[in-house]
Coordinates of C-alpha atoms in Angstrom, one line a residue:
Chain S
X1 CA 111.0 -202.2 85.5
X2 CA 107.4 -201.0 85.8
X3 CA 108.6 -197.8 87.6
X4 CA 111.1 -197.1 84.8
X5 CA 108.4 -197.6 82.2
X6 CA 106.1 -195.3 84.0
X7 CA 108.8 -192.6 84.2
X8 CA 109.5 -193.0 80.4
X9 CA 105.8 -192.8 79.7
X10 CA 105.4 -189.7 81.8
X11 CA 108.3 -188.0 79.9
X12 CA 106.7 -189.0 76.6
X13 CA 103.5 -187.3 77.9
X14 CA 105.5 -184.2 78.7
X15 CA 107.0 -184.0 75.2
X16 CA 103.7 -184.6 73.6
X17 CA 102.0 -181.9 75.6
X18 CA 104.7 -179.4 74.9
X19 CA 104.4 -180.2 71.2
X20 CA 100.7 -179.8 71.3
X21 CA 101.0 -176.6 73.3
X22 CA 103.3 -175.0 70.7
X23 CA 101.1 -176.1 67.8
X24 CA 98.0 -174.6 69.4
X25 CA 99.2 -171.4 70.9
X26 CA 98.3 -168.2 69.0
X27 CA 101.2 -166.4 67.4
X28 CA 102.6 -163.7 69.7
X29 CA 105.1 -161.0 68.9
X30 CA 107.8 -161.0 71.5
X31 CA 108.4 -157.7 73.1
X32 CA 111.9 -156.4 72.0
X33 CA 114.6 -156.7 74.6
X34 CA 114.7 -153.5 76.6
X35 CA 118.2 -152.1 76.3
X36 CA 119.1 -149.8 79.2
X37 CA 121.2 -146.7 78.5
X38 CA 124.9 -147.2 78.7
X39 CA 125.4 -145.5 82.2
X40 CA 122.8 -147.9 83.7
X41 CA 124.4 -150.9 82.1
X42 CA 127.8 -149.7 83.3
X43 CA 126.5 -149.6 86.9
X44 CA 124.9 -153.0 86.6
X45 CA 127.6 -155.0 84.8
X46 CA 130.2 -155.0 87.6
X47 CA 132.8 -153.5 85.3
X48 CA 132.4 -156.3 82.8
X49 CA 131.7 -153.8 80.0
X50 CA 133.2 -155.9 77.2
X51 CA 131.1 -159.0 78.2
X52 CA 128.0 -156.9 78.4
X53 CA 128.6 -155.4 75.0
X54 CA 129.3 -158.8 73.5
X55 CA 125.9 -160.0 74.7
X56 CA 124.2 -156.8 73.4
X57 CA 126.0 -157.2 70.1
X58 CA 124.8 -160.8 69.8
X59 CA 121.2 -159.7 70.6
X60 CA 121.3 -156.8 68.1
X61 CA 122.5 -158.9 65.1
X62 CA 120.0 -161.7 65.8
X63 CA 117.2 -159.2 65.5
X64 CA 118.1 -157.8 62.1
X65 CA 115.6 -158.9 59.6
X66 CA 113.1 -160.1 62.3
X67 CA 109.9 -158.5 63.3
X68 CA 111.6 -156.8 66.2
X69 CA 114.6 -155.6 64.2
X70 CA 114.5 -152.1 63.0
X71 CA 116.8 -149.4 61.9
X72 CA 116.3 -147.3 65.1
X73 CA 116.9 -150.4 67.3
X74 CA 120.1 -151.2 65.5
X75 CA 121.5 -147.7 65.7
X76 CA 120.5 -147.3 69.3
X77 CA 122.1 -150.7 70.2
X78 CA 125.3 -149.9 68.4
X79 CA 125.5 -146.5 70.1
X80 CA 125.0 -148.2 73.5
X81 CA 127.6 -150.9 72.6
X82 CA 130.2 -148.3 71.6
X83 CA 129.6 -146.0 74.6
X84 CA 130.1 -148.9 76.9
X85 CA 133.1 -150.3 75.0
X86 CA 134.4 -147.7 72.6
X87 CA 137.2 -150.1 71.3
X88 CA 134.8 -152.8 70.1
X89 CA 135.5 -152.2 66.4
X90 CA 133.2 -154.3 64.4
X91 CA 129.9 -152.7 65.4
X92 CA 131.1 -149.4 63.9
X93 CA 132.1 -151.0 60.6
X94 CA 128.9 -153.0 60.6
X95 CA 126.7 -149.9 61.1
X96 CA 128.4 -148.2 58.2
X97 CA 127.5 -151.0 55.9
X98 CA 124.1 -152.1 57.2
X99 CA 122.3 -148.9 58.3
X100 CA 122.4 -147.2 54.9
X101 CA 121.3 -150.5 53.4
X102 CA 118.3 -150.7 55.8
X103 CA 117.3 -147.0 55.2
X104 CA 119.4 -145.0 52.7
X105 CA 118.0 -141.7 54.1
X106 CA 119.8 -142.4 57.4
X107 CA 123.3 -142.3 56.0
X108 CA 124.1 -139.4 58.3
X109 CA 123.7 -141.7 61.3
X110 CA 126.0 -144.3 59.7
X111 CA 128.6 -141.6 59.0
X112 CA 128.4 -140.3 62.5
X113 CA 129.0 -143.8 64.0
X114 CA 131.9 -144.3 61.6
X115 CA 133.5 -141.0 62.7
X116 CA 133.3 -142.0 66.3
X117 CA 134.8 -145.4 65.4
X118 CA 137.8 -143.8 63.6
X119 CA 138.4 -141.7 66.7
X120 CA 138.0 -144.4 69.4
X121 CA 138.9 -147.8 67.9
X122 CA 141.8 -149.1 65.9
X123 CA 140.6 -151.3 63.0
X124 CA 141.2 -150.8 59.3
X125 CA 137.5 -151.8 58.6
X126 CA 136.1 -148.7 60.2
X127 CA 137.8 -146.1 57.9
X128 CA 137.5 -148.5 54.9
X129 CA 133.8 -148.9 55.2
X130 CA 133.4 -145.2 56.1
X131 CA 135.1 -144.3 52.8
X132 CA 132.9 -146.8 51.0
X133 CA 129.8 -145.2 52.6
X134 CA 130.9 -141.7 51.5
X135 CA 131.6 -143.0 48.0
X136 CA 128.6 -145.2 47.4
X137 CA 125.9 -143.2 49.2
X138 CA 127.1 -139.6 49.0
X139 CA 129.4 -139.7 46.0
X140 CA 131.8 -137.7 48.2
X141 CA 135.2 -138.5 46.7
X142 CA 137.1 -136.1 48.9
X143 CA 136.0 -137.8 52.2
X144 CA 136.2 -141.2 50.5
X145 CA 139.9 -140.5 49.7
X146 CA 140.7 -139.3 53.2
X147 CA 139.3 -142.5 54.8
X148 CA 140.6 -144.9 52.2
X149 CA 144.0 -143.3 53.0
X150 CA 143.4 -143.8 56.7
X151 CA 142.4 -147.4 56.1
X152 CA 145.6 -148.0 54.1
X153 CA 147.6 -146.8 57.1
X154 CA 145.7 -148.8 59.7
X155 CA 147.5 -151.8 61.2
X156 CA 146.5 -155.3 60.1
X157 CA 144.9 -154.4 56.8
X158 CA 145.1 -157.4 54.5
X159 CA 147.5 -156.9 51.5
X160 CA 144.8 -157.0 48.8
X161 CA 142.6 -154.4 50.5
X162 CA 145.7 -152.4 51.3
X163 CA 146.4 -152.1 47.6
X164 CA 142.8 -151.2 46.8
X165 CA 142.8 -148.5 49.5
X166 CA 146.1 -147.0 48.2
X167 CA 145.0 -147.2 44.6
X168 CA 141.7 -145.5 45.2
X169 CA 141.1 -142.7 42.6
X170 CA 144.2 -143.6 40.5
X171 CA 142.3 -144.9 37.5
X172 CA 143.3 -142.8 34.5
X173 CA 140.0 -140.9 34.3
X174 CA 139.9 -140.1 38.0
X175 CA 143.6 -139.3 38.5
X176 CA 143.5 -135.6 37.9
X177 CA 140.6 -135.1 40.4
X178 CA 142.3 -137.3 43.0
X179 CA 145.6 -135.4 42.6
X180 CA 143.7 -132.1 43.0
X181 CA 142.1 -133.3 46.2
X182 CA 145.5 -134.4 47.6
X183 CA 147.1 -131.1 46.6
X184 CA 144.4 -129.2 48.4
X185 CA 144.9 -131.3 51.5
X186 CA 148.6 -130.7 51.3
X187 CA 148.1 -126.9 50.9
X188 CA 145.5 -126.6 53.6
X189 CA 147.2 -128.4 56.5
X190 CA 150.1 -127.8 58.9
X191 CA 150.0 -131.4 60.1
X192 CA 153.4 -132.9 59.1
X193 CA 152.1 -136.4 59.0
X194 CA 149.1 -135.5 56.8
X195 CA 151.4 -133.4 54.5
X196 CA 153.8 -136.4 54.1
X197 CA 150.8 -138.6 53.3
X198 CA 149.5 -136.2 50.7
X199 CA 152.9 -135.8 49.2
X200 CA 153.3 -139.6 48.9
X201 CA 149.9 -139.9 47.2
X202 CA 150.7 -137.1 44.8
X203 CA 154.0 -138.8 44.0
X204 CA 152.2 -142.1 43.4
X205 CA 149.9 -140.5 40.9
X206 CA 152.7 -138.7 39.2
X207 CA 154.7 -142.0 38.8
X208 CA 151.6 -143.6 37.2
X209 CA 151.3 -140.7 34.8
X210 CA 155.0 -140.8 34.0
X211 CA 155.1 -144.5 33.4
X212 CA 152.1 -144.4 31.1
X213 CA 153.6 -141.6 29.1
X214 CA 156.8 -143.5 28.8
X215 CA 154.9 -146.6 27.6
X216 CA 153.2 -144.6 24.8
X217 CA 156.5 -143.1 23.8
X218 CA 158.1 -146.5 23.7
X219 CA 155.3 -147.8 21.5
X220 CA 155.7 -144.8 19.2
X221 CA 159.4 -145.4 18.8
X222 CA 159.6 -149.2 18.7
X223 CA 156.2 -150.2 17.4
X224 CA 155.5 -152.6 20.3
X225 CA 154.8 -152.2 24.0
X226 CA 157.7 -152.8 26.4
X227 CA 157.7 -156.1 28.2
X228 CA 159.2 -154.8 31.4
X229 CA 159.7 -151.4 32.9
X230 CA 163.5 -151.8 32.5
X231 CA 163.0 -151.9 28.7
X232 CA 162.1 -148.2 28.8
X233 CA 165.3 -147.4 30.8
X234 CA 167.4 -149.4 28.2
X235 CA 165.7 -147.5 25.4
X236 CA 166.7 -144.2 27.0
X237 CA 163.1 -143.1 27.6
X238 CA 163.4 -143.2 31.4
X239 CA 166.6 -142.4 33.4
X240 CA 165.6 -145.1 35.9
X241 CA 162.5 -146.7 37.3
X242 CA 161.0 -144.4 39.8
X243 CA 160.6 -145.7 43.4
X244 CA 156.9 -145.7 44.5
X245 CA 156.4 -144.2 47.9
X246 CA 154.1 -147.1 48.9
X247 CA 156.4 -149.8 47.5
X248 CA 154.4 -150.6 44.4
X249 CA 156.2 -152.3 41.6
X250 CA 154.8 -152.2 38.0
X251 CA 154.6 -154.7 35.2
X252 CA 153.3 -153.9 31.7
X253 CA 150.6 -156.1 30.1
X254 CA 150.5 -157.0 26.4
X255 CA 148.0 -154.2 25.7
X256 CA 150.4 -151.7 27.2
X257 CA 148.4 -151.3 30.5
X258 CA 150.3 -150.8 33.7
X259 CA 149.7 -153.3 36.5
X260 CA 150.7 -152.5 40.0
X261 CA 151.9 -155.0 42.6
X262 CA 152.4 -154.5 46.3
X263 CA 155.2 -156.5 47.8
Chain K
X1 CA 158.0 -168.1 114.5
X2 CA 158.2 -171.8 113.6
X3 CA 155.0 -172.7 115.5
X4 CA 153.3 -169.7 113.9
X5 CA 154.1 -170.8 110.3
X6 CA 153.5 -174.5 111.2
X7 CA 150.0 -173.8 112.7
X8 CA 148.9 -171.6 109.8
X9 CA 150.1 -174.2 107.3
X10 CA 148.3 -177.0 109.1
X11 CA 145.0 -175.0 109.3
X12 CA 145.3 -173.8 105.7
X13 CA 146.0 -177.4 104.5
X14 CA 142.9 -178.6 106.3
X15 CA 140.8 -175.7 105.0
X16 CA 142.0 -176.4 101.5
X17 CA 141.0 -180.1 101.8
X18 CA 137.7 -179.2 103.3
X19 CA 136.7 -176.6 100.7
X20 CA 138.1 -178.5 97.7
X21 CA 135.9 -181.4 98.6
X22 CA 132.8 -179.3 98.9
X23 CA 130.1 -180.5 96.6
X24 CA 128.8 -176.9 96.0
X25 CA 132.3 -176.2 94.5
X26 CA 131.9 -179.0 92.0
X27 CA 128.4 -177.9 91.1
X28 CA 129.7 -174.4 90.3
X29 CA 132.6 -175.8 88.3
X30 CA 130.4 -177.9 86.2
X31 CA 128.2 -174.9 85.5
X32 CA 131.4 -173.0 84.6
X33 CA 132.5 -175.7 82.1
X34 CA 129.0 -175.7 80.5
X35 CA 129.2 -171.9 80.3
X36 CA 132.6 -171.9 78.6
X37 CA 131.4 -174.4 76.0
X38 CA 128.3 -172.1 75.5
X39 CA 130.6 -169.1 74.8
X40 CA 132.1 -171.2 71.9
X41 CA 128.6 -171.5 70.4
X42 CA 127.9 -167.7 71.0
X43 CA 131.2 -167.0 69.1
X44 CA 129.9 -168.8 66.1
X45 CA 126.8 -166.5 65.8
X46 CA 128.7 -163.2 66.2
X47 CA 129.4 -162.4 62.5
X48 CA 133.1 -163.2 62.7
X49 CA 133.7 -161.7 66.1
X50 CA 134.3 -165.1 67.6
X51 CA 137.4 -164.3 69.5
X52 CA 136.1 -161.0 70.9
X53 CA 133.0 -162.8 72.2
X54 CA 134.8 -165.8 73.6
X55 CA 137.5 -163.7 75.3
X56 CA 135.1 -161.1 76.8
X57 CA 132.5 -163.6 77.9
X58 CA 135.1 -166.2 78.9
X59 CA 137.0 -163.8 81.2
X60 CA 133.7 -162.5 82.6
X61 CA 132.6 -166.1 83.4
X62 CA 135.9 -166.9 85.1
X63 CA 135.3 -163.8 87.2
X64 CA 131.7 -164.3 88.1
X65 CA 132.1 -168.0 88.9
X66 CA 135.2 -167.0 91.0
X67 CA 133.2 -164.5 93.0
X68 CA 130.4 -167.1 93.5
X69 CA 132.9 -169.7 94.8
X70 CA 134.7 -167.2 97.0
X71 CA 131.5 -165.7 98.6
X72 CA 129.8 -169.1 99.1
X73 CA 132.8 -170.9 100.6
X74 CA 134.1 -167.8 102.5
X75 CA 131.0 -166.7 104.2
X76 CA 130.5 -169.8 106.3
X77 CA 134.2 -170.6 106.9
X78 CA 134.5 -169.3 110.5
X79 CA 130.8 -169.6 111.4
X80 CA 130.8 -173.4 110.6
X81 CA 133.6 -174.0 113.1
X82 CA 131.5 -172.2 115.7
X83 CA 128.3 -174.1 114.8
X84 CA 130.0 -177.4 114.8
X85 CA 131.8 -176.5 118.0
X86 CA 135.1 -177.7 116.4
X87 CA 136.5 -174.3 117.3
X88 CA 136.7 -175.1 121.0
X89 CA 138.8 -178.1 120.2
X90 CA 141.1 -176.2 117.9
X91 CA 141.5 -173.3 120.3
X92 CA 142.3 -175.7 123.2
X93 CA 145.5 -176.5 121.4
X94 CA 148.4 -174.0 121.2
X95 CA 146.6 -172.2 118.4
X96 CA 145.7 -168.5 118.5
X97 CA 142.8 -166.7 116.8
X98 CA 145.3 -165.2 114.4
X99 CA 146.6 -168.6 113.4
X100 CA 143.1 -169.7 112.7
X101 CA 142.1 -166.6 110.7
X102 CA 145.3 -166.7 108.6
X103 CA 145.1 -170.4 108.1
X104 CA 141.5 -170.1 106.9
X105 CA 142.5 -167.3 104.6
X106 CA 145.4 -169.1 102.9
X107 CA 143.5 -172.4 102.7
X108 CA 140.5 -170.8 100.9
X109 CA 142.8 -168.7 98.7
X110 CA 144.5 -171.9 97.6
X111 CA 141.1 -173.5 96.8
X112 CA 139.9 -170.5 94.9
X113 CA 143.2 -170.3 93.0
X114 CA 143.0 -174.0 92.0
X115 CA 139.3 -173.6 90.8
X116 CA 140.2 -170.4 88.9
X117 CA 143.2 -172.2 87.3
X118 CA 140.9 -175.0 86.2
X119 CA 138.6 -172.5 84.5
X120 CA 141.5 -170.6 83.0
X121 CA 142.8 -173.8 81.4
X122 CA 139.4 -174.4 79.7
X123 CA 139.3 -170.7 78.6
X124 CA 142.9 -170.9 77.1
X125 CA 141.9 -174.1 75.2
X126 CA 138.7 -172.4 73.9
X127 CA 140.7 -169.3 72.7
X128 CA 143.4 -171.5 71.1
X129 CA 140.8 -173.7 69.5
X130 CA 139.3 -170.6 67.8
X131 CA 142.7 -169.5 66.5
X132 CA 143.6 -166.9 69.1
X133 CA 146.9 -168.7 70.1
X134 CA 148.1 -168.6 73.6
X135 CA 146.3 -165.7 75.4
X136 CA 149.1 -164.7 77.8
X137 CA 147.5 -161.4 78.6
X138 CA 144.4 -163.2 79.9
X139 CA 146.6 -164.8 82.5
X140 CA 147.5 -161.3 83.8
X141 CA 143.8 -160.4 84.0
X142 CA 143.3 -163.6 86.0
X143 CA 146.2 -162.8 88.3
X144 CA 144.5 -159.4 89.0
X145 CA 141.3 -161.3 89.6
X146 CA 143.0 -163.6 92.1
X147 CA 144.2 -160.4 94.0
X148 CA 140.6 -159.3 94.1
X149 CA 139.5 -162.7 95.3
X150 CA 142.2 -162.5 98.1
X151 CA 140.6 -159.3 99.2
X152 CA 137.2 -160.8 99.0
X153 CA 138.2 -163.8 101.0
X154 CA 139.6 -161.5 103.7
X155 CA 136.3 -159.6 103.6
X156 CA 134.1 -162.7 103.9
X157 CA 136.2 -164.0 106.8
X158 CA 135.9 -160.6 108.4
X159 CA 132.1 -160.7 108.0
X160 CA 131.8 -164.3 109.1
X161 CA 133.4 -163.4 112.5
X162 CA 130.3 -161.5 113.5
X163 CA 127.4 -162.5 111.2
X164 CA 125.6 -165.6 110.0
X165 CA 126.5 -167.0 106.6
X166 CA 123.5 -165.6 104.8
X167 CA 124.2 -162.1 106.0
X168 CA 127.9 -162.5 105.3
X169 CA 127.0 -163.5 101.7
X170 CA 124.7 -160.5 101.3
X171 CA 127.3 -158.1 102.7
X172 CA 130.0 -159.5 100.5
X173 CA 127.8 -159.2 97.3
X174 CA 126.9 -155.6 98.3
X175 CA 130.6 -154.7 98.7
X176 CA 131.5 -156.3 95.3
X177 CA 128.8 -154.2 93.7
X178 CA 129.7 -151.0 95.5
X179 CA 133.4 -151.7 95.0
X180 CA 133.0 -151.8 91.3
X181 CA 130.8 -148.7 91.2
X182 CA 132.8 -146.2 93.2
X183 CA 134.1 -144.4 90.1
X184 CA 130.6 -143.9 88.9
X185 CA 129.5 -142.7 92.4
X186 CA 132.2 -140.0 92.3
X187 CA 131.2 -138.9 88.8
X188 CA 127.5 -138.9 89.9
X189 CA 128.1 -136.3 92.6
X190 CA 130.7 -134.3 90.7
X191 CA 128.2 -131.4 90.5
X192 CA 126.8 -131.9 94.0
X193 CA 127.3 -130.0 97.2
X194 CA 130.8 -129.8 98.7
X195 CA 129.7 -131.9 101.7
X196 CA 128.3 -134.5 99.5
X197 CA 131.5 -134.6 97.4
X198 CA 133.6 -135.0 100.6
X199 CA 131.4 -137.8 101.9
X200 CA 131.6 -139.7 98.6
X201 CA 135.3 -139.1 98.4
X202 CA 135.6 -140.6 101.9
X203 CA 133.6 -143.7 100.8
X204 CA 135.7 -143.9 97.6
X205 CA 138.9 -144.1 99.5
X206 CA 137.9 -146.3 102.4
X207 CA 135.7 -149.0 100.9
X208 CA 137.4 -151.7 98.8
X209 CA 137.9 -150.1 95.4
X210 CA 137.6 -153.1 93.2
X211 CA 137.6 -151.5 89.8
X212 CA 141.4 -151.5 89.7
X213 CA 141.4 -155.3 89.7
X214 CA 139.5 -155.3 86.4
X215 CA 141.8 -155.2 83.4
X216 CA 139.6 -157.6 81.4
X217 CA 138.4 -154.7 79.1
X218 CA 142.0 -153.8 78.4
X219 CA 143.5 -157.2 77.8
X220 CA 140.8 -158.0 75.2
X221 CA 142.3 -155.3 73.1
X222 CA 145.9 -156.3 73.9
X223 CA 146.5 -153.0 75.7
X224 CA 149.8 -152.5 77.6
X225 CA 149.6 -152.8 81.4
X226 CA 152.3 -150.8 83.1
X227 CA 154.4 -152.6 85.7
X228 CA 153.9 -149.7 88.2
X229 CA 150.1 -150.2 87.9
X230 CA 150.5 -153.9 88.7
X231 CA 152.7 -153.3 91.7
X232 CA 150.3 -150.7 93.1
X233 CA 147.4 -153.1 92.7
X234 CA 149.3 -156.0 94.4
X235 CA 150.2 -153.6 97.3
X236 CA 146.6 -152.4 97.6
X237 CA 145.2 -156.0 97.8
X238 CA 147.9 -156.9 100.3
X239 CA 147.4 -153.9 102.6
X240 CA 143.6 -154.0 102.5
X241 CA 143.5 -157.8 103.1
X242 CA 145.9 -157.4 106.0
X243 CA 143.7 -154.7 107.5
X244 CA 140.6 -156.8 107.2
X245 CA 142.3 -160.0 108.6
X246 CA 143.7 -158.0 111.5
X247 CA 140.2 -156.7 112.3
X248 CA 138.8 -160.2 111.9
X249 CA 141.3 -161.5 114.4
X250 CA 140.4 -158.7 116.8
X251 CA 136.7 -159.3 116.5
X252 CA 137.1 -163.0 116.7
X253 CA 139.1 -162.8 119.9
X254 CA 136.5 -160.5 121.5
X255 CA 133.7 -162.7 120.6
X256 CA 132.3 -164.8 123.4
X257 CA 132.3 -168.4 122.2

C-alpha cells in the first residue's frame, strides 16, 4: 500500500513539475517544419507518396493563421504536395481560394496552381474555384466562363453547383457578352468537343432569350403572364417548348420571370 | 513427393505457430491498431479530406508495419535454429535443407498474411466508418503488398543463412529502400556517362525492383489496374522468391554447422 502511495505521489510530483515548467518557460517561436523538395521526399518515402502528401497537407493547413504560417510557406507546400501526388485534388482548389485571400497581389500563383490542377487532377472543385478566382480577383469573364464550363462537365459535381456553373453569365444583362465569348470560342477552335460545348451554351442562351420574348408577347396579348411554358404553345406564340441542351426545364413565376430547373 | 509436401507442411505449421506466438508480433500489432485509430483523428483535421487521409495513411501503415513484422521475424528465422542447435535435431530426421527453407518460408508467409489481414480488417472498418463503403481496391493493394512481403521473406531467409540477425535486418532494410528507389536511380543517371548508365541498368534489373508492388497511390484514386500488370507482378514475385530460396538452400547446405 505504501509503495503504491509512493508511486502515485511521485506521479503527482511529475505532473506538478511539468505544469510549473510550462508556466515558467519563456515563449519560444517554433522553427517551421523544414519541407524538403519533392525529389528528396520521393526518395525518402519508400514510394508512399500519397501518405507523405497527406502528412504534409495536414501540416500545411495547421500552420495557416499561426506565427509560422505564411503565404510563401503555403504555396511552396502545395507545390511540393502536388508534385509528389499530382492527383491529390483538394490542395489545388484550396490554394485558389486561400492564396488570393492571404495576399491578393499573388493571384498569379493561385491561378498557376489551378491550371496545373485542371491538367493533372480530376475534381470539379478545381475548375470551379479557378473560375471563381478569375471572376472575383481579375474580373476576367472569358476565363471564368471557360472554367465554369469545365466544372459543369466534371464528374461528381453536385446538382446545385452544376446548375450554377451552367448558368454562369446567363443573367439578362450579361447574356449578350457571354454569348459573344462562346461564339468567339466556337469560331476560334477546331476541337470538336469544345465546339459542341460552345454550341450547346449558345443554344442555351438563345432558348432563354426566346422564352423571355415569348413571355412578354403573351403578356401583351393576354394581359397576364403565362402560368406554364405550355400556355405559350397553346396561345400559338411558340410552336413547341424548345429542348435545352443541358436538360433544363423552365417554369414562369408570377412576375413573369423565368426559373430554370435541372432534372 | 508426398514426403516432400508433408515435411514442408510440418515445418511451416511449426514456424507459423512459433512466429504467431512471438511477443514482438503482438507489440507491433498493438502499435498498428493505435496508429489506425490515430489516422481517424488525423482525418478529422484535414478540412474535409478525411477519406483521402485515412486511405493513404492507413495503407501506408499496413505496409510499414508489414515490413517491420517481416524483417524482424524473418531475419532470425534460420539463425535461431542454428543458435539453439535445434537444427541438428531436425536435420537428423529425413528432412533436407530445402524442406527446412521452404517450410520456414511458407510458415512465415502465413504469419505475415494473418497479421496483414488483421490490419486490413481494421482499415476497412475505419474507411467504412468514415462513409467510404467497402474499399475493395485496397484489398488489391494489400494483395500486391503480400507479394512484396513474400519476396522480402525469401530475402531475409537468404540473408539469415549466412549472417547474424542484426546484419540480416540491416541488409533487408537497405534492399527495401534501394528496391523502391531504382526508378529514381535510373532517372538520376539519365544524363550520365554510358558506362554509368549500363551499371545502373544492371542494378535496376538484378536487384529486387519493389516499386511495382506499390499500387497504393493508384487505388486511392480508384485507378484501373490491368490484369496483365497483376499477372506480371505475381510472376516477378514468384520467380525472384524462387531464385532467392534456391540460393538460400544452396548456401545453407554448404554451411558447416
